[in-house]
């Protein structure tokens, strides 16, 4: 997955290490070899995206795609989504919400906040692995804009 010759970096925000390994393994199986930068909490992910001054300047010119779990130890994924989409430099970053919740109000809220894709993690291993492989195939064709 690349955009105008520049590789896209996948930012994975997932606190469950088993899920994180499964996600990475199955996007690789789909042929996606992009760098994956993994975070287990929202604070460190936002620090990476927003940079030391919190302005988002650190991400200017990057090609990023965020995989976001909603249930994190330090803040909700909704808070992270809101901060990404409210930042002038980060708002174009595609955000794929990947979570166990299939509550229709939460799905609606994520889309209202600017999520690009919402995927419910299937409960069983095979279903989860299959969903991630399909997501990986989506990554091979998705167009990712440069951050502003």
CSV table of N, CA and C in Angstrom, one decimal:
chain,number,residue,atom,x,y,z
A,1,UNK,N,0.9,-1.2,0.0
A,1,UNK,CA,0.0,0.0,0.0
A,1,UNK,C,0.9,1.2,0.0
A,2,UNK,N,0.8,2.0,-1.0
A,2,UNK,CA,1.6,3.3,-1.1
A,2,UNK,C,0.7,4.3,-1.8
A,3,UNK,N,1.1,5.5,-1.6
A,3,UNK,CA,0.5,6.6,-2.2
A,3,UNK,C,1.5,7.5,-2.9
A,4,UNK,N,1.4,7.7,-4.2
A,4,UNK,CA,2.3,8.6,-4.9
A,4,UNK,C,3.8,8.1,-4.6
A,5,UNK,N,4.0,6.8,-4.6
A,5,UNK,CA,5.3,6.3,-4.3
A,5,UNK,C,5.8,6.3,-2.9
A,6,UNK,N,5.0,6.9,-2.0
A,6,UNK,CA,5.4,6.9,-0.6
A,6,UNK,C,4.6,5.8,0.1
A,7,UNK,N,5.4,5.0,0.9
A,7,UNK,CA,4.7,4.0,1.6
A,7,UNK,C,3.8,4.5,2.8
A,8,UNK,N,2.7,3.9,3.0
A,8,UNK,CA,1.7,4.2,4.0
A,8,UNK,C,2.1,3.5,5.3
A,9,UNK,N,2.2,4.2,6.4
A,9,UNK,CA,2.5,3.6,7.7
A,9,UNK,C,1.1,3.3,8.4
A,10,UNK,N,1.0,2.1,8.9
A,10,UNK,CA,-0.2,1.7,9.6
A,10,UNK,C,0.0,1.9,11.1
A,11,UNK,N,-0.8,2.8,11.7
A,11,UNK,CA,-0.8,3.0,13.1
A,11,UNK,C,-1.8,2.1,13.8
A,12,UNK,N,-1.4,1.1,14.6
A,12,UNK,CA,-2.3,0.2,15.2
A,12,UNK,C,-2.4,0.5,16.7
A,13,UNK,N,-3.6,0.9,17.1
A,13,UNK,CA,-3.8,1.2,18.5
A,13,UNK,C,-4.7,0.1,19.1
A,14,UNK,N,-4.1,-0.8,19.8
A,14,UNK,CA,-4.8,-2.0,20.2
A,14,UNK,C,-4.1,-2.5,21.5
A,15,UNK,N,-4.8,-2.6,22.6
A,15,UNK,CA,-4.2,-3.0,23.9
A,15,UNK,C,-4.1,-4.5,24.1
A,16,UNK,N,-4.8,-5.3,23.4
A,16,UNK,CA,-4.8,-6.7,23.5
A,16,UNK,C,-3.7,-7.3,22.6
A,17,UNK,N,-2.6,-7.7,23.2
A,17,UNK,CA,-1.4,-8.2,22.5
A,17,UNK,C,-1.7,-9.3,21.5
A,18,UNK,N,-2.6,-10.2,22.0
A,18,UNK,CA,-3.0,-11.3,21.1
A,18,UNK,C,-3.7,-10.8,19.9
A,19,UNK,N,-4.6,-9.9,20.1
A,19,UNK,CA,-5.3,-9.3,18.9
A,19,UNK,C,-4.3,-8.6,18.0
A,20,UNK,N,-3.4,-7.8,18.6
A,20,UNK,CA,-2.4,-7.1,17.8
A,20,UNK,C,-1.6,-8.0,16.9
A,21,UNK,N,-1.1,-9.2,17.5
A,21,UNK,CA,-0.4,-10.1,16.7
A,21,UNK,C,-1.2,-10.7,15.6
A,22,UNK,N,-2.4,-11.1,15.9
A,22,UNK,CA,-3.4,-11.6,15.0
A,22,UNK,C,-3.6,-10.7,13.8
A,23,UNK,N,-3.8,-9.4,14.2
A,23,UNK,CA,-4.1,-8.4,13.1
A,23,UNK,C,-2.9,-8.3,12.2
A,24,UNK,N,-1.7,-8.1,12.8
A,24,UNK,CA,-0.5,-8.0,12.0
A,24,UNK,C,-0.2,-9.2,11.1
A,25,UNK,N,-0.4,-10.4,11.7
A,25,UNK,CA,-0.1,-11.6,10.9
A,25,UNK,C,-1.1,-11.8,9.8
A,26,UNK,N,-2.3,-11.4,9.9
A,26,UNK,CA,-3.3,-11.6,8.9
A,26,UNK,C,-3.3,-10.5,7.8
A,27,UNK,N,-2.9,-9.3,8.2
A,27,UNK,CA,-2.7,-8.3,7.1
A,27,UNK,C,-1.5,-8.6,6.3
A,28,UNK,N,-0.5,-9.3,6.9
A,28,UNK,CA,0.7,-9.7,6.1
A,28,UNK,C,0.3,-10.9,5.2
A,29,UNK,N,-0.6,-11.7,5.7
A,29,UNK,CA,-1.1,-12.8,4.8
A,29,UNK,C,-1.8,-12.3,3.6
A,30,UNK,N,-2.4,-11.1,3.7
A,30,UNK,CA,-3.2,-10.5,2.6
A,30,UNK,C,-2.2,-9.8,1.7
A,31,UNK,N,-0.9,-9.8,2.0
A,31,UNK,CA,0.1,-9.2,1.1
A,31,UNK,C,0.4,-7.8,1.4
A,32,UNK,N,0.0,-7.3,2.6
A,32,UNK,CA,0.3,-5.9,3.0
A,32,UNK,C,1.6,-6.0,3.8
A,33,UNK,N,2.7,-5.3,3.3
A,33,UNK,CA,4.0,-5.3,3.9
A,33,UNK,C,4.4,-4.0,4.5
A,34,UNK,N,3.4,-3.1,4.7
A,34,UNK,CA,3.7,-1.8,5.2
A,34,UNK,C,4.2,-1.8,6.6
A,35,UNK,N,4.9,-0.8,7.1
A,35,UNK,CA,5.3,-0.7,8.5
A,35,UNK,C,4.1,-0.6,9.3
A,36,UNK,N,4.1,-1.3,10.4
A,36,UNK,CA,3.0,-1.2,11.4
A,36,UNK,C,3.6,-0.7,12.7
A,37,UNK,N,3.2,0.5,13.1
A,37,UNK,CA,3.6,1.1,14.4
A,37,UNK,C,2.5,0.8,15.4
A,38,UNK,N,2.8,0.0,16.4
A,38,UNK,CA,1.8,-0.5,17.4
A,38,UNK,C,1.9,0.3,18.7
A,39,UNK,N,0.7,0.7,19.2
A,39,UNK,CA,0.6,1.3,20.5
A,39,UNK,C,-0.5,0.5,21.3
A,40,UNK,N,-0.2,0.4,22.6
A,40,UNK,CA,-1.2,-0.3,23.4
A,40,UNK,C,-2.1,0.6,24.2
A,41,UNK,N,-1.9,2.0,24.1
A,41,UNK,CA,-2.8,2.9,24.7
A,41,UNK,C,-2.9,4.2,23.9
A,42,UNK,N,-3.9,4.9,24.2
A,42,UNK,CA,-4.2,6.1,23.4
A,42,UNK,C,-3.2,7.2,23.6
A,43,UNK,N,-2.7,7.4,24.8
A,43,UNK,CA,-1.8,8.5,25.1
A,43,UNK,C,-0.6,8.5,24.3
A,44,UNK,N,0.1,7.3,24.2
A,44,UNK,CA,1.3,7.2,23.4
A,44,UNK,C,1.0,7.3,21.9
A,45,UNK,N,-0.1,6.8,21.4
A,45,UNK,CA,-0.5,6.9,20.0
A,45,UNK,C,-0.7,8.4,19.7
A,46,UNK,N,-1.4,9.1,20.5
A,46,UNK,CA,-1.7,10.5,20.2
A,46,UNK,C,-0.4,11.3,20.3
A,47,UNK,N,0.5,11.0,21.2
A,47,UNK,CA,1.8,11.7,21.3
A,47,UNK,C,2.6,11.5,20.0
A,48,UNK,N,2.5,10.3,19.5
A,48,UNK,CA,3.2,10.0,18.2
A,48,UNK,C,2.6,10.8,17.1
A,49,UNK,N,1.3,10.8,17.0
A,49,UNK,CA,0.6,11.5,15.9
A,49,UNK,C,0.6,13.0,16.0
A,50,UNK,N,0.5,13.5,17.2
A,50,UNK,CA,0.4,15.0,17.4
A,50,UNK,C,1.8,15.6,17.6
A,51,UNK,N,2.8,14.8,18.0
A,51,UNK,CA,4.1,15.3,18.2
A,51,UNK,C,4.3,16.0,19.6
A,52,UNK,N,5.5,16.3,19.9
A,52,UNK,CA,5.8,16.9,21.3
A,52,UNK,C,5.0,18.1,21.6
A,53,UNK,N,4.7,19.0,20.6
A,53,UNK,CA,4.0,20.2,20.9
A,53,UNK,C,2.5,20.0,20.9
A,54,UNK,N,2.0,18.9,20.5
A,54,UNK,CA,0.6,18.6,20.4
A,54,UNK,C,-0.1,19.2,19.3
A,55,UNK,N,0.6,19.8,18.3
A,55,UNK,CA,0.0,20.5,17.2
A,55,UNK,C,-0.4,19.7,16.0
A,56,UNK,N,0.3,18.5,15.9
A,56,UNK,CA,0.1,17.6,14.7
A,56,UNK,C,1.1,17.9,13.6
A,57,UNK,N,1.9,18.9,13.8
A,57,UNK,CA,2.9,19.3,12.8
A,57,UNK,C,3.9,18.1,12.6
A,58,UNK,N,4.1,17.2,13.6
A,58,UNK,CA,5.0,16.1,13.4
A,58,UNK,C,4.5,15.1,12.4
A,59,UNK,N,3.2,15.1,12.0
A,59,UNK,CA,2.7,14.2,11.0
A,59,UNK,C,2.5,14.8,9.7
A,60,UNK,N,2.9,16.1,9.5
A,60,UNK,CA,2.7,16.7,8.2
A,60,UNK,C,3.5,16.0,7.1
A,61,UNK,N,2.9,15.7,6.0
A,61,UNK,CA,3.5,15.0,4.9
A,61,UNK,C,3.6,13.5,5.0
A,62,UNK,N,3.2,12.9,6.2
A,62,UNK,CA,3.2,11.5,6.3
A,62,UNK,C,2.0,10.9,5.6
A,63,UNK,N,2.1,9.6,5.2
A,63,UNK,CA,0.9,8.9,4.7
A,63,UNK,C,0.6,7.8,5.8
A,64,UNK,N,-0.5,8.0,6.5
A,64,UNK,CA,-0.9,7.2,7.6
A,64,UNK,C,-2.3,6.6,7.5
A,65,UNK,N,-2.4,5.5,8.1
A,65,UNK,CA,-3.7,4.9,8.2
A,65,UNK,C,-3.8,4.4,9.7
A,66,UNK,N,-4.9,4.7,10.4
A,66,UNK,CA,-5.0,4.3,11.8
A,66,UNK,C,-6.0,3.1,11.9
A,67,UNK,N,-5.6,2.1,12.6
A,67,UNK,CA,-6.4,1.0,13.1
A,67,UNK,C,-6.7,1.2,14.5
A,68,UNK,N,-7.9,1.4,14.9
A,68,UNK,CA,-8.2,1.9,16.3
A,68,UNK,C,-9.2,1.0,17.0
A,69,UNK,N,-8.8,0.4,18.1
A,69,UNK,CA,-9.6,-0.3,19.0
A,69,UNK,C,-10.3,0.7,19.9
A,70,UNK,N,-11.6,0.6,20.2
A,70,UNK,CA,-12.3,1.5,21.0
A,70,UNK,C,-12.1,1.4,22.5
A,71,UNK,N,-11.8,0.1,23.0
A,71,UNK,CA,-11.6,-0.2,24.4
A,71,UNK,C,-10.2,-0.2,24.8
A,72,UNK,N,-9.7,0.9,25.3
A,72,UNK,CA,-8.3,1.1,25.7
A,72,UNK,C,-8.2,1.4,27.1
A,73,UNK,N,-7.0,1.1,27.7
A,73,UNK,CA,-6.9,1.3,29.2
A,73,UNK,C,-6.9,2.7,29.7
A,74,UNK,N,-6.5,3.7,28.9
A,74,UNK,CA,-6.3,5.0,29.4
A,74,UNK,C,-7.3,6.0,28.9
A,75,UNK,N,-8.0,5.7,27.8
A,75,UNK,CA,-9.0,6.6,27.2
A,75,UNK,C,-9.8,5.8,26.2
A,76,UNK,N,-10.9,6.4,25.8
A,76,UNK,CA,-11.7,5.6,24.8
A,76,UNK,C,-11.2,5.9,23.4
A,77,UNK,N,-11.5,4.9,22.5
A,77,UNK,CA,-11.1,5.1,21.1
A,77,UNK,C,-11.9,6.3,20.5
A,78,UNK,N,-13.1,6.6,21.1
A,78,UNK,CA,-13.9,7.7,20.6
A,78,UNK,C,-13.1,9.0,20.9
A,79,UNK,N,-12.5,9.1,22.0
A,79,UNK,CA,-11.7,10.3,22.3
A,79,UNK,C,-10.5,10.5,21.3
A,80,UNK,N,-9.9,9.4,21.0
A,80,UNK,CA,-8.8,9.4,20.1
A,80,UNK,C,-9.3,9.8,18.7
A,81,UNK,N,-10.4,9.2,18.3
A,81,UNK,CA,-11.0,9.5,17.0
A,81,UNK,C,-11.3,11.0,16.9
A,82,UNK,N,-11.9,11.5,17.9
A,82,UNK,CA,-12.3,12.9,18.0
A,82,UNK,C,-11.1,13.8,17.8
A,83,UNK,N,-10.0,13.5,18.6
A,83,UNK,CA,-8.8,14.3,18.5
A,83,UNK,C,-8.1,14.3,17.1
A,84,UNK,N,-8.1,13.1,16.5
A,84,UNK,CA,-7.5,13.0,15.2
A,84,UNK,C,-8.3,13.8,14.2
A,85,UNK,N,-9.6,13.6,14.2
A,85,UNK,CA,-10.5,14.3,13.2
A,85,UNK,C,-10.6,15.8,13.5
A,86,UNK,N,-10.3,16.3,14.7
A,86,UNK,CA,-10.4,17.7,15.0
A,86,UNK,C,-9.1,18.4,14.7
A,87,UNK,N,-8.0,17.7,14.4
A,87,UNK,CA,-6.7,18.3,14.2
A,87,UNK,C,-6.6,18.6,12.7
A,88,UNK,N,-6.2,19.9,12.4
A,88,UNK,CA,-6.1,20.3,11.0
A,88,UNK,C,-5.1,19.4,10.2
A,89,UNK,N,-4.1,18.9,10.8
A,89,UNK,CA,-3.1,18.1,10.1
A,89,UNK,C,-3.4,16.6,10.0
A,90,UNK,N,-4.3,16.1,10.9
A,90,UNK,CA,-4.5,14.7,11.0
A,90,UNK,C,-5.9,14.3,10.4
A,91,UNK,N,-6.8,15.3,10.2
A,91,UNK,CA,-8.2,15.0,9.9
A,91,UNK,C,-8.4,14.1,8.7
A,92,UNK,N,-7.5,14.2,7.7
A,92,UNK,CA,-7.6,13.3,6.5
A,92,UNK,C,-7.2,11.9,6.7
A,93,UNK,N,-6.5,11.6,7.8
A,93,UNK,CA,-6.0,10.2,8.0
A,93,UNK,C,-7.2,9.2,8.0
A,94,UNK,N,-7.2,8.2,7.2
A,94,UNK,CA,-8.3,7.2,7.3
A,94,UNK,C,-8.2,6.5,8.6
A,95,UNK,N,-9.3,6.3,9.3
A,95,UNK,CA,-9.4,5.6,10.6
A,95,UNK,C,-10.3,4.4,10.4
A,96,UNK,N,-9.8,3.3,10.7
A,96,UNK,CA,-10.6,2.0,10.7
A,96,UNK,C,-10.8,1.6,12.2
A,97,UNK,N,-12.0,1.7,12.6
A,97,UNK,CA,-12.3,1.3,14.0
A,97,UNK,C,-12.5,-0.3,14.0
A,98,UNK,N,-11.8,-0.9,14.8
A,98,UNK,CA,-11.8,-2.4,14.9
A,98,UNK,C,-12.1,-2.7,16.4
A,99,UNK,N,-13.3,-3.2,16.7
A,99,UNK,CA,-13.7,-3.3,18.1
A,99,UNK,C,-14.7,-4.5,18.3
A,100,UNK,N,-14.8,-4.9,19.5
A,100,UNK,CA,-15.8,-6.0,19.8
A,100,UNK,C,-17.2,-5.5,19.9
A,101,UNK,N,-17.4,-4.2,20.0
A,101,UNK,CA,-18.7,-3.7,20.2
A,101,UNK,C,-19.5,-3.6,18.9
A,102,UNK,N,-20.8,-4.1,18.9
A,102,UNK,CA,-21.6,-4.0,17.7
A,102,UNK,C,-22.9,-3.2,18.1
A,103,UNK,N,-22.7,-2.3,19.1
A,103,UNK,CA,-23.8,-1.4,19.5
A,103,UNK,C,-24.1,-0.4,18.4
A,104,UNK,N,-25.3,-0.3,17.9
A,104,UNK,CA,-25.6,0.5,16.7
A,104,UNK,C,-25.4,2.0,17.1
A,105,UNK,N,-25.6,2.4,18.3
A,105,UNK,CA,-25.4,3.8,18.7
A,105,UNK,C,-23.9,4.1,18.7
A,106,UNK,N,-23.1,3.2,19.1
A,106,UNK,CA,-21.6,3.4,19.1
A,106,UNK,C,-21.1,3.5,17.6
A,107,UNK,N,-21.6,2.6,16.8
A,107,UNK,CA,-21.2,2.6,15.4
A,107,UNK,C,-21.6,4.0,14.8
A,108,UNK,N,-22.8,4.4,15.0
A,108,UNK,CA,-23.3,5.7,14.5
A,108,UNK,C,-22.4,6.9,15.0
A,109,UNK,N,-22.0,6.8,16.3
A,109,UNK,CA,-21.2,7.8,16.9
A,109,UNK,C,-19.8,7.9,16.2
A,110,UNK,N,-19.2,6.7,15.9
A,110,UNK,CA,-17.9,6.7,15.3
A,110,UNK,C,-18.0,7.3,13.9
A,111,UNK,N,-19.0,7.0,13.1
A,111,UNK,CA,-19.2,7.6,11.8
A,111,UNK,C,-19.4,9.1,11.9
A,112,UNK,N,-20.2,9.5,12.9
A,112,UNK,CA,-20.4,10.9,13.1
A,112,UNK,C,-19.1,11.7,13.4
A,113,UNK,N,-18.2,11.0,14.1
A,113,UNK,CA,-16.9,11.6,14.5
A,113,UNK,C,-15.9,11.5,13.3
A,114,UNK,N,-16.3,10.8,12.2
A,114,UNK,CA,-15.4,10.8,11.1
A,114,UNK,C,-14.6,9.5,10.8
A,115,UNK,N,-15.0,8.4,11.5
A,115,UNK,CA,-14.4,7.1,11.2
A,115,UNK,C,-14.7,6.8,9.7
A,116,UNK,N,-13.8,6.2,9.1
A,116,UNK,CA,-14.0,5.8,7.7
A,116,UNK,C,-14.6,4.4,7.5
A,117,UNK,N,-14.2,3.5,8.4
A,117,UNK,CA,-14.7,2.1,8.4
A,117,UNK,C,-14.9,1.6,9.8
A,118,UNK,N,-15.9,0.9,10.1
A,118,UNK,CA,-16.2,0.3,11.4
A,118,UNK,C,-16.3,-1.2,11.2
A,119,UNK,N,-15.5,-1.9,11.9
A,119,UNK,CA,-15.5,-3.4,11.8
A,119,UNK,C,-15.6,-4.0,13.2
A,120,UNK,N,-16.6,-4.9,13.4
A,120,UNK,CA,-16.8,-5.6,14.6
A,120,UNK,C,-15.9,-6.8,14.6
A,121,UNK,N,-15.1,-7.0,15.7
A,121,UNK,CA,-14.2,-8.1,15.8
A,121,UNK,C,-15.1,-9.4,16.0
A,122,UNK,N,-15.0,-10.3,15.1
A,122,UNK,CA,-15.8,-11.6,15.4
A,122,UNK,C,-15.2,-12.2,16.7
A,123,UNK,N,-16.1,-12.9,17.4
A,123,UNK,CA,-15.7,-13.5,18.7
A,123,UNK,C,-14.7,-14.7,18.5
A,124,UNK,N,-14.9,-15.5,17.5
A,124,UNK,CA,-14.0,-16.7,17.4
A,124,UNK,C,-12.8,-16.4,16.5
A,125,UNK,N,-11.8,-17.1,16.8
A,125,UNK,CA,-10.4,-16.9,16.2
A,125,UNK,C,-10.5,-16.9,14.7
A,126,UNK,N,-11.1,-17.9,14.1
A,126,UNK,CA,-11.2,-18.0,12.6
A,126,UNK,C,-11.9,-16.9,12.0
A,127,UNK,N,-13.0,-16.5,12.6
A,127,UNK,CA,-13.8,-15.3,12.1
A,127,UNK,C,-13.0,-14.0,12.1
A,128,UNK,N,-12.3,-13.9,13.2
A,128,UNK,CA,-11.4,-12.7,13.4
A,128,UNK,C,-10.3,-12.7,12.4
A,129,UNK,N,-9.6,-13.8,12.2
A,129,UNK,CA,-8.5,-13.9,11.3
A,129,UNK,C,-9.0,-13.6,9.9
A,130,UNK,N,-10.2,-14.1,9.5
A,130,UNK,CA,-10.7,-13.9,8.2
A,130,UNK,C,-11.1,-12.5,8.0
A,131,UNK,N,-11.7,-11.8,9.0
A,131,UNK,CA,-12.1,-10.4,8.8
A,131,UNK,C,-10.8,-9.6,8.6
A,132,UNK,N,-9.7,-9.9,9.3
A,132,UNK,CA,-8.5,-9.1,9.2
A,132,UNK,C,-7.9,-9.3,7.8
A,133,UNK,N,-7.9,-10.6,7.3
A,133,UNK,CA,-7.4,-10.8,6.0
A,133,UNK,C,-8.2,-10.0,4.9
A,134,UNK,N,-9.5,-9.9,5.1
A,134,UNK,CA,-10.3,-9.1,4.2
A,134,UNK,C,-9.9,-7.7,4.3
A,135,UNK,N,-9.7,-7.2,5.5
A,135,UNK,CA,-9.3,-5.8,5.7
A,135,UNK,C,-7.9,-5.6,5.0
A,136,UNK,N,-7.0,-6.5,5.1
A,136,UNK,CA,-5.7,-6.4,4.5
A,136,UNK,C,-5.9,-6.3,3.0
A,137,UNK,N,-6.8,-7.0,2.4
A,137,UNK,CA,-7.1,-6.9,0.9
A,137,UNK,C,-7.6,-5.5,0.6
A,138,UNK,N,-8.4,-4.9,1.5
A,138,UNK,CA,-8.9,-3.6,1.3
A,138,UNK,C,-7.7,-2.6,1.3
A,139,UNK,N,-6.8,-2.9,2.2
A,139,UNK,CA,-5.6,-2.0,2.3
A,139,UNK,C,-4.8,-2.0,1.0
A,140,UNK,N,-4.8,-3.1,0.2
A,140,UNK,CA,-4.0,-3.1,-1.0
A,140,UNK,C,-4.6,-2.2,-2.1
A,141,UNK,N,-5.9,-1.8,-2.0
A,141,UNK,CA,-6.5,-0.9,-3.0
A,141,UNK,C,-6.9,0.5,-2.5
A,142,UNK,N,-6.9,0.7,-1.2
A,142,UNK,CA,-7.4,1.9,-0.6
A,142,UNK,C,-6.4,3.1,-1.0
A,143,UNK,N,-6.9,4.2,-1.2
A,143,UNK,CA,-6.1,5.4,-1.5
A,143,UNK,C,-6.0,6.2,-0.2
A,144,UNK,N,-4.8,6.6,0.2
A,144,UNK,CA,-4.6,7.3,1.5
A,144,UNK,C,-4.0,8.7,1.1
A,145,UNK,N,-4.6,9.7,1.6
A,145,UNK,CA,-4.1,11.1,1.3
A,145,UNK,C,-2.9,11.4,2.2
A,146,UNK,N,-2.1,12.4,1.7
A,146,UNK,CA,-1.1,12.9,2.5
A,146,UNK,C,-1.7,13.8,3.6
A,147,UNK,N,-1.1,13.8,4.8
A,147,UNK,CA,-1.6,14.7,5.8
A,147,UNK,C,-1.4,16.1,5.5
A,148,UNK,N,-2.2,17.0,5.9
A,148,UNK,CA,-2.2,18.4,5.5
A,148,UNK,C,-1.0,19.2,6.1
